[in-house]
């Protein structure tokens, strides 16, 4: 298991430009270019971008010479429509949403070699060159078509500027677009719509003649069918891709219009069509080529080199005919030696809870939403439900994978000389494994693992990534079963050499799992490397040349004896029922609904503030402010005692243990967004189990004066609520999506906190009586919630309790 980068990927990587290499597998990967008129949603991210990224990472893992090209689709009606909605220019829309897309994909850790855009000079150059070749070869024709014209707006209406009733029998969807019905998926012409409406002015347009250029698909049919018959077999196209392609062929290929009466697009270089631009479905797939030309001036070595380059394309099922019929026909018509698509990976529509994800309607979880949840990125099924995500996270990642890795590393890390080690462990050092080949249980495991790795490779080569992921997770299951059957905790006392074999084999499996799962969860793999104390530049590999797959059959040989591992930490956190309920409510309805809801909540808080008499901290009502002339200067200005003086932050407990000299105290290391974690002492041992403290987000008061407690200095205080009889204590929980280091605030109380609270002024003691939980378990100051950008802070079950 040798060399492949585990860098963070992302579109900002400045890796050397890669060109095809003779004698190696050269793989060119693209994912469908997302429209730039909105925030990307999980349907697009998972179905296209993330799937392609998984495959690209796998190719690099195998030592293939692979590049991954993508970018935003910026021309066409969708952008013009959005620009009208937001009262700005199409370029401003593209600039705004390209940055949003890039930010979301960076967070998802997508390893693009180039993430570009189609509104570039390179796009115009490549697109016009292809058009001119088609003209020279007589594959284009001029024709008059009927198009809807809006007299009110004084212009021809592009497909997406028209809505009406779908003409498909049995559908009758009343918001079908002029190019496609979102309900039944049927491709449409605007003139086919019943009761059409202009989306801008809502008036009824009329039909009018306009001249356009058409690609003669019927004349290109023989070349196209030859390509489809050959490549669908060589590239093992999926059944849904073949069906979608054959549906177009069965209906009979028709001329396809490639021009539009728009301003925002690639200009048509033809004297009679200078006022038109290319139709987005003609120029958008060409974006793959132009984005590659932005990546390297030698782009033709990738795109005009079918003998040495394999093209893999990823998309949703509604895009299939444009990639299996339109785009290949366009390239075939030039007569040039283009690299045509070998393999197409198609995903079904991703449904959200009870309905379909819809970017145009703002329904579902969007890229920025997913970022805010802080839930690990993973490949999903075609149906996204929060309950399913919860089950997968808790059972597959936490209980299976996370549990196996933590058991292995925690046991190796134990110090047998310490009281907590209780005479077991290896003090962080990987033991020798002499005689592993003759250890029956271990040899049997090695054979199983080797078989699973071969199945993993077979699945991934065929772009069956869900099967590949399932196979990798099976290895984790085998590892758990191996630990249980070996009873390593007993072996340590009864047969230490055998225990050493089991632990060295198991830690090798930990590394192997990090390798196999790197394409799916790169940040997980980086964290495993960290816990194994392997340098960040360590590279995973499943290269045939290095014999990596054969080595997987001998996991006891993967990591060297004598290597010192790092500090084991839980890799995954349980997703609780209340968090699932929170996310369901947060992402219910459309984005517009959520915005309205947020504004309503803000208004409610503002009204609450108006009704609240903010005290001076001594129980007296605030007096009306005096005018400037009435106000008398004080000898020394004293800041008002207000909640704003407290520096309460979202913290993450990264390490917790019992205080060495006090049975009732915990010693915690808490990340509060600073360069180093803070040491905090809390009297919570009798109230909260240590396993519930570890890796947990908490509210931390950071500007108390440090205090020494039983010989250890505490640099902050964790906020907790207690019941009226003080028999029950619970931590105050910030929202799981809240960022570590974010300040917890109360609406209406602005101002910077004190650097350090002066104990003589009793600021904390004065404010403390007004901190409590309400009947809805919300942590409050007076009757206003303690709030983060992700929502309010709460407790699990103590209502009307006091907070200390």
mmCIF file of N, CA and C in Angstrom, residues 105-194:
data_model
loop_
_atom_site.group_PDB
_atom_site.id
_atom_site.type_symbol
_atom_site.label_atom_id
_atom_site.label_comp_id
_atom_site.label_asym_id
_atom_site.label_seq_id
_atom_site.Cartn_x
_atom_site.Cartn_y
_atom_site.Cartn_z
ATOM 1 N N UNK A 105 -18.310 22.947 -3.119
ATOM 2 C CA UNK A 105 -17.523 21.786 -3.534
ATOM 3 C C UNK A 105 -16.205 21.715 -2.771
ATOM 4 N N UNK A 106 -15.650 22.862 -2.433
ATOM 5 C CA UNK A 106 -14.445 22.846 -1.596
ATOM 6 C C UNK A 106 -14.752 22.201 -0.251
ATOM 7 N N UNK A 107 -15.920 22.547 0.328
ATOM 8 C CA UNK A 107 -16.286 21.956 1.615
ATOM 9 C C UNK A 107 -16.495 20.454 1.484
ATOM 10 N N UNK A 108 -17.076 20.038 0.363
ATOM 11 C CA UNK A 108 -17.282 18.607 0.131
ATOM 12 C C UNK A 108 -15.969 17.902 -0.234
ATOM 13 N N UNK A 109 -14.889 18.674 -0.319
ATOM 14 C CA UNK A 109 -13.568 18.096 -0.533
ATOM 15 C C UNK A 109 -13.452 17.421 -1.894
ATOM 16 N N UNK A 110 -14.073 18.031 -2.916
ATOM 17 C CA UNK A 110 -14.056 17.448 -4.263
ATOM 18 C C UNK A 110 -12.695 17.703 -4.908
ATOM 19 N N UNK A 111 -12.098 16.647 -5.451
ATOM 20 C CA UNK A 111 -10.716 16.735 -5.948
ATOM 21 C C UNK A 111 -10.664 17.049 -7.442
ATOM 22 N N UNK A 112 -11.320 18.145 -7.853
ATOM 23 C CA UNK A 112 -11.224 18.561 -9.251
ATOM 24 C C UNK A 112 -9.761 18.837 -9.611
ATOM 25 N N UNK A 113 -9.397 18.468 -10.830
ATOM 26 C CA UNK A 113 -8.131 18.981 -11.359
ATOM 27 C C UNK A 113 -8.359 20.376 -11.926
ATOM 28 N N UNK A 114 -9.577 20.624 -12.380
ATOM 29 C CA UNK A 114 -9.960 21.979 -12.811
ATOM 30 C C UNK A 114 -11.464 22.135 -12.612
ATOM 31 N N UNK A 115 -11.848 23.178 -11.879
ATOM 32 C CA UNK A 115 -13.265 23.531 -11.774
ATOM 33 C C UNK A 115 -13.415 24.902 -12.431
ATOM 34 N N UNK A 116 -13.939 24.876 -13.641
ATOM 35 C CA UNK A 116 -13.982 26.101 -14.437
ATOM 36 C C UNK A 116 -15.379 26.627 -14.649
ATOM 37 N N UNK A 117 -15.576 27.261 -15.789
ATOM 38 C CA UNK A 117 -16.883 27.837 -16.123
ATOM 39 C C UNK A 117 -16.973 27.966 -17.639
ATOM 40 N N UNK A 118 -18.196 28.076 -18.136
ATOM 41 C CA UNK A 118 -18.362 28.078 -19.594
ATOM 42 C C UNK A 118 -18.396 29.485 -20.194
ATOM 43 N N UNK A 119 -18.419 30.526 -19.382
ATOM 44 C CA UNK A 119 -18.452 31.883 -19.944
ATOM 45 C C UNK A 119 -17.032 32.419 -20.099
ATOM 46 N N UNK A 120 -16.197 31.662 -20.819
ATOM 47 C CA UNK A 120 -14.797 32.032 -20.998
ATOM 48 C C UNK A 120 -14.487 32.210 -22.484
ATOM 49 N N UNK A 121 -13.403 32.925 -22.802
ATOM 50 C CA UNK A 121 -12.983 33.029 -24.207
ATOM 51 C C UNK A 121 -12.667 31.658 -24.805
ATOM 52 N N UNK A 122 -12.146 30.750 -23.973
ATOM 53 C CA UNK A 122 -11.829 29.394 -24.470
ATOM 54 C C UNK A 122 -13.098 28.669 -24.921
ATOM 55 N N UNK A 123 -14.205 28.877 -24.187
ATOM 56 C CA UNK A 123 -15.468 28.241 -24.569
ATOM 57 C C UNK A 123 -15.925 28.754 -25.938
ATOM 58 N N UNK A 124 -15.834 30.056 -26.125
ATOM 59 C CA UNK A 124 -16.219 30.641 -27.407
ATOM 60 C C UNK A 124 -15.347 30.087 -28.533
ATOM 61 N N UNK A 125 -14.052 30.012 -28.288
ATOM 62 C CA UNK A 125 -13.113 29.536 -29.308
ATOM 63 C C UNK A 125 -13.387 28.090 -29.704
ATOM 64 N N UNK A 126 -13.521 27.202 -28.721
ATOM 65 C CA UNK A 126 -13.733 25.773 -29.020
ATOM 66 C C UNK A 126 -15.105 25.561 -29.655
ATOM 67 N N UNK A 127 -16.112 26.218 -29.107
ATOM 68 C CA UNK A 127 -17.485 26.044 -29.599
ATOM 69 C C UNK A 127 -17.609 26.509 -31.059
ATOM 70 N N UNK A 128 -17.062 27.665 -31.356
ATOM 71 C CA UNK A 128 -17.150 28.189 -32.721
ATOM 72 C C UNK A 128 -16.334 27.345 -33.700
ATOM 73 N N UNK A 129 -15.205 26.789 -33.224
ATOM 74 C CA UNK A 129 -14.388 25.928 -34.102
ATOM 75 C C UNK A 129 -15.157 24.663 -34.476
ATOM 76 N N UNK A 130 -15.834 24.064 -33.504
ATOM 77 C CA UNK A 130 -16.641 22.862 -33.778
ATOM 78 C C UNK A 130 -17.781 23.205 -34.731
ATOM 79 N N UNK A 131 -18.427 24.344 -34.506
ATOM 80 C CA UNK A 131 -19.524 24.784 -35.374
ATOM 81 C C UNK A 131 -19.043 24.932 -36.821
ATOM 82 N N UNK A 132 -17.879 25.557 -37.001
ATOM 83 C CA UNK A 132 -17.374 25.789 -38.363
ATOM 84 C C UNK A 132 -17.080 24.465 -39.075
ATOM 85 N N UNK A 133 -16.563 23.479 -38.332
ATOM 86 C CA UNK A 133 -16.319 22.162 -38.927
ATOM 87 C C UNK A 133 -17.634 21.503 -39.363
ATOM 88 N N UNK A 134 -18.659 21.643 -38.528
ATOM 89 C CA UNK A 134 -19.968 21.078 -38.878
ATOM 90 C C UNK A 134 -20.533 21.743 -40.131
ATOM 91 N N UNK A 135 -20.325 23.068 -40.234
ATOM 92 C CA UNK A 135 -20.772 23.795 -41.425
ATOM 93 C C UNK A 135 -20.030 23.306 -42.665
ATOM 94 N N UNK A 136 -18.699 23.176 -42.540
ATOM 95 C CA UNK A 136 -17.878 22.727 -43.667
ATOM 96 C C UNK A 136 -18.297 21.337 -44.149
ATOM 97 N N UNK A 137 -18.687 20.486 -43.201
ATOM 98 C CA UNK A 137 -19.038 19.103 -43.532
ATOM 99 C C UNK A 137 -20.518 18.931 -43.867
ATOM 100 N N UNK A 138 -21.248 20.030 -43.906
ATOM 101 C CA UNK A 138 -22.668 20.052 -44.330
ATOM 102 C C UNK A 138 -23.579 19.238 -43.411
ATOM 103 N N UNK A 139 -23.296 19.303 -42.105
ATOM 104 C CA UNK A 139 -24.180 18.629 -41.155
ATOM 105 C C UNK A 139 -25.178 19.603 -40.508
ATOM 106 N N UNK A 140 -25.170 20.858 -40.966
ATOM 107 C CA UNK A 140 -26.092 21.860 -40.422
ATOM 108 C C UNK A 140 -27.028 22.342 -41.525
ATOM 109 N N UNK A 141 -28.229 22.717 -41.139
ATOM 110 C CA UNK A 141 -29.198 23.252 -42.099
ATOM 111 C C UNK A 141 -29.921 24.452 -41.483
ATOM 112 N N UNK A 142 -30.449 25.305 -42.374
ATOM 113 C CA UNK A 142 -31.233 26.449 -41.911
ATOM 114 C C UNK A 142 -32.711 26.103 -42.048
ATOM 115 N N UNK A 143 -33.489 26.587 -41.116
ATOM 116 C CA UNK A 143 -34.913 26.303 -41.176
ATOM 117 C C UNK A 143 -35.668 27.361 -40.396
ATOM 118 N N UNK A 144 -36.929 27.475 -40.721
ATOM 119 C CA UNK A 144 -37.805 28.391 -39.994
ATOM 120 C C UNK A 144 -38.587 27.587 -38.973
ATOM 121 N N UNK A 145 -38.636 28.106 -37.775
ATOM 122 C CA UNK A 145 -39.412 27.434 -36.737
ATOM 123 C C UNK A 145 -40.356 28.436 -36.092
ATOM 124 N N UNK A 146 -41.369 27.890 -35.496
ATOM 125 C CA UNK A 146 -42.319 28.730 -34.784
ATOM 126 C C UNK A 146 -41.913 28.800 -33.315
ATOM 127 N N UNK A 147 -41.947 30.018 -32.817
ATOM 128 C CA UNK A 147 -41.524 30.240 -31.439
ATOM 129 C C UNK A 147 -42.474 31.219 -30.775
ATOM 130 N N UNK A 148 -42.589 31.096 -29.483
ATOM 131 C CA UNK A 148 -43.470 31.999 -28.753
ATOM 132 C C UNK A 148 -42.809 33.369 -28.606
ATOM 133 N N UNK A 149 -43.600 34.390 -28.879
ATOM 134 C CA UNK A 149 -43.111 35.771 -28.810
ATOM 135 C C UNK A 149 -44.015 36.549 -27.857
ATOM 136 N N UNK A 150 -43.386 37.266 -26.926
ATOM 137 C CA UNK A 150 -44.158 38.054 -25.963
ATOM 138 C C UNK A 150 -44.205 39.503 -26.436
ATOM 139 N N UNK A 151 -45.384 39.979 -26.758
ATOM 140 C CA UNK A 151 -45.520 41.367 -27.213
ATOM 141 C C UNK A 151 -45.273 42.358 -26.081
ATOM 142 N N UNK A 152 -45.587 41.947 -24.874
ATOM 143 C CA UNK A 152 -45.368 42.839 -23.727
ATOM 144 C C UNK A 152 -43.874 43.052 -23.497
ATOM 145 N N UNK A 153 -43.105 41.947 -23.512
ATOM 146 C CA UNK A 153 -41.660 42.036 -23.284
ATOM 147 C C UNK A 153 -40.879 42.345 -24.564
ATOM 148 N N UNK A 154 -41.581 42.258 -25.711
ATOM 149 C CA UNK A 154 -40.992 42.545 -27.021
ATOM 150 C C UNK A 154 -39.768 41.667 -27.322
ATOM 151 N N UNK A 155 -39.958 40.362 -27.168
ATOM 152 C CA UNK A 155 -38.870 39.450 -27.501
ATOM 153 C C UNK A 155 -39.394 38.028 -27.627
ATOM 154 N N UNK A 156 -38.604 37.208 -28.381
ATOM 155 C CA UNK A 156 -38.893 35.787 -28.415
ATOM 156 C C UNK A 156 -38.589 35.204 -27.043
ATOM 157 N N UNK A 157 -39.411 34.252 -26.641
ATOM 158 C CA UNK A 157 -39.247 33.662 -25.321
ATOM 159 C C UNK A 157 -38.478 32.348 -25.428
ATOM 160 N N UNK A 158 -37.362 32.304 -24.762
ATOM 161 C CA UNK A 158 -36.604 31.047 -24.687
ATOM 162 C C UNK A 158 -37.401 30.026 -23.885
ATOM 163 N N UNK A 159 -37.002 28.767 -24.021
ATOM 164 C CA UNK A 159 -37.775 27.658 -23.442
ATOM 165 C C UNK A 159 -38.128 27.876 -21.976
ATOM 166 N N UNK A 160 -37.129 28.301 -21.196
ATOM 167 C CA UNK A 160 -37.329 28.397 -19.752
ATOM 168 C C UNK A 160 -38.073 29.663 -19.338
ATOM 169 N N UNK A 161 -38.357 30.530 -20.301
ATOM 170 C CA UNK A 161 -39.146 31.720 -19.986
ATOM 171 C C UNK A 161 -40.633 31.487 -20.241
ATOM 172 N N UNK A 162 -40.965 30.214 -20.517
ATOM 173 C CA UNK A 162 -42.372 29.865 -20.756
ATOM 174 C C UNK A 162 -42.788 28.767 -19.789
ATOM 175 N N UNK A 163 -43.974 28.889 -19.249
ATOM 176 C CA UNK A 163 -44.575 27.842 -18.424
ATOM 177 C C UNK A 163 -45.978 27.574 -18.940
ATOM 178 N N UNK A 164 -46.436 26.349 -18.710
ATOM 179 C CA UNK A 164 -47.789 26.018 -19.104
ATOM 180 C C UNK A 164 -48.149 24.613 -18.667
ATOM 181 N N UNK A 165 -49.231 24.096 -19.198
ATOM 182 C CA UNK A 165 -49.699 22.757 -18.848
ATOM 183 C C UNK A 165 -49.020 21.739 -19.761
ATOM 184 N N UNK A 166 -48.468 20.696 -19.164
ATOM 185 C CA UNK A 166 -47.793 19.654 -19.943
ATOM 186 C C UNK A 166 -48.804 18.964 -20.869
ATOM 187 N N UNK A 167 -48.453 18.819 -22.171
ATOM 188 C CA UNK A 167 -49.379 18.191 -23.127
ATOM 189 C C UNK A 167 -49.367 16.664 -23.087
ATOM 190 N N UNK A 168 -48.441 16.075 -22.312
ATOM 191 C CA UNK A 168 -48.331 14.614 -22.272
ATOM 192 C C UNK A 168 -49.602 14.010 -21.663
ATOM 193 N N UNK A 169 -50.237 13.072 -22.357
ATOM 194 C CA UNK A 169 -51.472 12.463 -21.816
ATOM 195 C C UNK A 169 -51.254 11.890 -20.415
ATOM 196 N N UNK A 170 -52.147 12.236 -19.503
ATOM 197 C CA UNK A 170 -52.082 11.714 -18.147
ATOM 198 C C UNK A 170 -51.214 12.524 -17.203
ATOM 199 N N UNK A 171 -50.471 13.486 -17.731
ATOM 200 C CA UNK A 171 -49.585 14.272 -16.859
ATOM 201 C C UNK A 171 -50.308 15.521 -16.344
ATOM 202 N N UNK A 172 -50.589 16.452 -17.263
ATOM 203 C CA UNK A 172 -51.347 17.679 -16.937
ATOM 204 C C UNK A 172 -50.682 18.556 -15.868
ATOM 205 N N UNK A 173 -49.357 18.438 -15.737
ATOM 206 C CA UNK A 173 -48.640 19.295 -14.775
ATOM 207 C C UNK A 173 -48.754 20.747 -15.232
ATOM 208 N N UNK A 174 -49.177 21.634 -14.339
ATOM 209 C CA UNK A 174 -49.503 22.994 -14.774
ATOM 210 C C UNK A 174 -48.324 23.968 -14.700
ATOM 211 N N UNK A 175 -47.129 23.471 -14.331
ATOM 212 C CA UNK A 175 -45.951 24.353 -14.297
ATOM 213 C C UNK A 175 -44.815 23.774 -15.127
ATOM 214 N N UNK A 176 -45.174 23.089 -16.222
ATOM 215 C CA UNK A 176 -44.156 22.517 -17.099
ATOM 216 C C UNK A 176 -43.396 23.641 -17.794
ATOM 217 N N UNK A 177 -42.058 23.464 -17.911
ATOM 218 C CA UNK A 177 -41.238 24.452 -18.601
ATOM 219 C C UNK A 177 -41.317 24.213 -20.099
ATOM 220 N N UNK A 178 -40.855 25.222 -20.836
ATOM 221 C CA UNK A 178 -40.912 25.125 -22.293
ATOM 222 C C UNK A 178 -39.990 24.097 -22.883
ATOM 223 N N UNK A 179 -38.972 23.638 -22.099
ATOM 224 C CA UNK A 179 -38.046 22.642 -22.652
ATOM 225 C C UNK A 179 -38.285 21.246 -22.110
ATOM 226 N N UNK A 180 -38.890 21.156 -20.894
ATOM 227 C CA UNK A 180 -39.047 19.840 -20.277
ATOM 228 C C UNK A 180 -40.060 19.910 -19.148
ATOM 229 N N UNK A 181 -40.847 18.859 -19.009
ATOM 230 C CA UNK A 181 -41.774 18.782 -17.875
ATOM 231 C C UNK A 181 -41.035 18.143 -16.706
ATOM 232 N N UNK A 182 -40.975 18.849 -15.594
ATOM 233 C CA UNK A 182 -40.255 18.352 -14.430
ATOM 234 C C UNK A 182 -40.971 17.177 -13.778
ATOM 235 N N UNK A 183 -42.274 17.066 -14.008
ATOM 236 C CA UNK A 183 -43.043 15.990 -13.378
ATOM 237 C C UNK A 183 -42.875 14.665 -14.119
ATOM 238 N N UNK A 184 -43.120 14.660 -15.426
ATOM 239 C CA UNK A 184 -43.045 13.386 -16.167
ATOM 240 C C UNK A 184 -41.725 13.200 -16.903
ATOM 241 N N UNK A 185 -40.897 14.265 -16.990
ATOM 242 C CA UNK A 185 -39.588 14.160 -17.608
ATOM 243 C C UNK A 185 -39.584 14.287 -19.120
ATOM 244 N N UNK A 186 -40.742 14.470 -19.742
ATOM 245 C CA UNK A 186 -40.838 14.545 -21.197
ATOM 246 C C UNK A 186 -40.179 15.813 -21.725
ATOM 247 N N UNK A 187 -39.336 15.669 -22.762
ATOM 248 C CA UNK A 187 -38.750 16.839 -23.417
ATOM 249 C C UNK A 187 -39.821 17.502 -24.269
ATOM 250 N N UNK A 188 -39.872 18.827 -24.238
ATOM 251 C CA UNK A 188 -40.956 19.553 -24.889
ATOM 252 C C UNK A 188 -40.436 20.686 -25.765
ATOM 253 N N UNK A 189 -41.280 21.159 -26.642
ATOM 254 C CA UNK A 189 -41.090 22.435 -27.311
ATOM 255 C C UNK A 189 -42.084 23.419 -26.708
ATOM 256 N N UNK A 190 -41.711 24.688 -26.564
ATOM 257 C CA UNK A 190 -42.608 25.653 -25.912
ATOM 258 C C UNK A 190 -43.983 25.747 -26.572
ATOM 259 N N UNK A 191 -44.000 25.583 -27.896
ATOM 260 C CA UNK A 191 -45.276 25.710 -28.610
ATOM 261 C C UNK A 191 -46.230 24.557 -28.313
ATOM 262 N N UNK A 192 -45.725 23.471 -27.708
ATOM 263 C CA UNK A 192 -46.581 22.324 -27.369
ATOM 264 C C UNK A 192 -47.361 22.555 -26.074
ATOM 265 N N UNK A 193 -46.898 23.486 -25.250
ATOM 266 C CA UNK A 193 -47.546 23.713 -23.957
ATOM 267 C C UNK A 193 -48.990 24.190 -24.134
ATOM 268 N N UNK A 194 -49.839 23.737 -23.258
ATOM 269 C CA UNK A 194 -51.203 24.247 -23.224
ATOM 270 C C UNK A 194 -51.269 25.421 -22.253
#
